[in-house]
């Protein structure tokens, strides 16, 4: 009986010690050493274009391609380039990062008028694992919805959109 009692006590001691070590390791693994950091490298730009009487949409993809729909006409005017937004994300290597895109937003013109902006897709797609360097660049496109010239007069529109980066 004494041998069984000692074996049972030894088993409880070993199991308790393993449980303590596992809970301690779990706490260490949950604390990232680098705080998630996001820096805007480049704001999105849709360049110059002409709108017809019906309107349409202008899309800038993460790779910098610009597409038109409706009766929007491309205008390649010097000084009015188009390009995606670019963010640099810094986090612990191997960390899983996700994003939440904000709702559609309105871009406004100083003399009145507004155009709807929808945040587009990103490259890379999410979720993404942070590489060994601890940094990754994310390109993000968008879609402008343009109505007729009476509703959306020609001019320079500006605004902002919201994207939340989440470290998991």
XYZ file of C-alpha atoms in Angstrom:
168
model
C 0.000 0.000 0.000
C 2.864 2.378 0.743
C 4.325 1.817 -2.737
C 0.976 2.663 -4.397
C 0.651 5.807 -2.249
C 4.175 6.992 -3.216
C 3.542 6.286 -6.915
C 0.273 8.230 -6.793
C 1.993 11.155 -4.991
C 4.879 11.141 -7.493
C 2.438 11.137 -10.415
C 0.543 14.126 -8.926
C 3.852 15.974 -8.389
C 5.008 15.381 -11.992
C 1.609 16.281 -13.486
C 1.400 19.422 -11.350
C 4.936 20.440 -12.403
C 4.124 19.908 -16.100
C 0.908 21.890 -15.759
C 2.841 24.764 -14.138
C 5.486 24.730 -16.909
C 2.866 24.620 -19.677
C 0.912 27.518 -18.181
C 4.129 29.537 -17.821
C 5.173 28.866 -21.432
C 1.697 29.795 -22.612
C 1.952 33.191 -20.906
C 5.315 33.893 -22.509
C 4.073 32.989 -25.983
C 1.151 35.451 -25.768
C 3.304 38.542 -25.229
C 4.699 39.900 -28.531
C 8.108 41.547 -28.288
C 7.376 44.055 -31.077
C 4.307 46.256 -31.057
C 2.405 46.233 -34.325
C 3.384 49.312 -36.292
C 1.851 50.572 -39.540
C 3.286 53.452 -41.565
C 1.705 54.939 -44.689
C 4.345 54.905 -47.432
C 2.067 56.170 -50.224
C -1.520 57.461 -50.369
C -3.852 56.159 -53.066
C -4.355 58.302 -56.172
C -6.823 57.807 -59.018
C -5.110 60.248 -61.404
C -7.000 62.371 -63.919
C -10.043 61.279 -65.908
C -13.061 62.756 -67.683
C -16.602 61.879 -66.788
C -19.397 61.545 -69.298
C -23.068 62.305 -68.747
C -23.763 58.961 -67.017
C -20.791 58.535 -64.678
C -19.217 55.235 -63.747
C -16.308 53.945 -61.669
C -12.525 54.241 -61.566
C -10.655 51.320 -60.003
C -7.003 51.306 -58.960
C -5.776 47.797 -58.149
C -3.011 46.921 -55.662
C -0.570 46.408 -58.563
C -1.239 49.937 -59.881
C -3.525 49.035 -62.779
C -6.328 51.535 -63.461
C -9.664 50.404 -64.932
C -12.759 52.364 -65.966
C -16.452 51.484 -66.221
C -19.465 53.448 -67.418
C -18.617 56.473 -69.546
C -15.485 57.547 -67.662
C -12.647 58.408 -70.047
C -8.973 57.968 -69.243
C -6.849 61.135 -69.150
C -3.080 60.777 -69.041
C -2.116 64.249 -67.873
C 1.403 64.914 -66.614
C 1.457 65.430 -62.849
C -1.744 63.424 -62.225
C -0.444 59.895 -61.674
C -2.470 56.988 -60.330
C -1.193 54.427 -57.845
C -2.346 52.258 -54.915
C -1.945 53.050 -51.236
C 1.115 51.370 -49.713
C 1.538 50.601 -46.024
C 4.547 49.135 -44.238
C 3.628 46.798 -41.395
C 6.145 45.871 -38.722
C 5.444 43.054 -36.250
C 7.012 39.947 -34.766
C 8.218 37.486 -37.434
C 5.727 34.652 -37.801
C 2.869 36.741 -36.376
C -0.484 36.435 -38.151
C -1.868 39.802 -39.329
C -5.437 40.474 -40.502
C -7.224 43.632 -41.612
C -10.645 45.144 -41.259
C -11.531 47.557 -44.032
C -13.594 50.565 -43.037
C -16.907 51.369 -44.658
C -17.202 53.358 -47.874
C -16.179 56.956 -47.401
C -16.771 60.216 -49.165
C -14.091 62.258 -50.894
C -14.929 65.950 -51.156
C -14.027 68.890 -53.360
C -13.253 72.321 -51.891
C -15.971 73.997 -54.041
C -18.615 71.367 -53.236
C -19.362 67.899 -54.485
C -18.415 64.468 -53.207
C -17.404 61.124 -54.675
C -17.801 57.736 -52.988
C -14.608 55.757 -52.263
C -14.689 52.044 -51.521
C -11.530 50.449 -50.106
C -10.440 47.728 -52.505
C -8.439 44.544 -52.222
C -4.894 44.286 -50.924
C -1.696 42.583 -51.967
C -0.822 40.412 -50.195
C -4.275 39.157 -49.312
C -5.080 38.660 -45.650
C -4.501 37.032 -43.276
C -0.746 37.136 -43.813
C 2.194 35.824 -41.790
C 4.919 38.363 -41.069
C 8.187 37.259 -42.735
C 11.487 36.747 -40.848
C 12.474 40.387 -41.504
C 9.553 41.520 -39.315
C 8.339 43.897 -42.063
C 5.910 43.562 -44.930
C 4.579 46.068 -47.448
C 0.870 46.012 -48.228
C -0.541 47.626 -51.385
C -4.220 48.522 -51.320
C -6.479 49.559 -54.166
C -9.834 51.300 -54.232
C -12.911 52.113 -56.303
C -14.277 55.609 -56.938
C -17.931 55.813 -57.894
C -18.440 58.894 -60.053
C -21.851 60.240 -61.007
C -22.712 62.747 -63.720
C -20.983 66.191 -63.835
C -23.934 67.935 -62.180
C -23.670 65.721 -59.085
C -19.857 65.359 -59.155
C -18.400 68.533 -60.704
C -14.890 68.272 -62.149
C -12.098 69.143 -59.754
C -9.633 67.893 -57.185
C -11.250 65.635 -54.565
C -9.579 64.509 -51.356
C -10.464 62.382 -48.361
C -9.325 59.465 -46.251
C -10.276 55.868 -45.563
C -9.843 53.608 -42.585
C -8.096 50.249 -42.441
C -7.442 48.436 -39.160
C -4.496 46.030 -38.934
C -4.907 43.303 -36.309
C -2.043 41.290 -34.815
C -3.262 37.825 -33.828
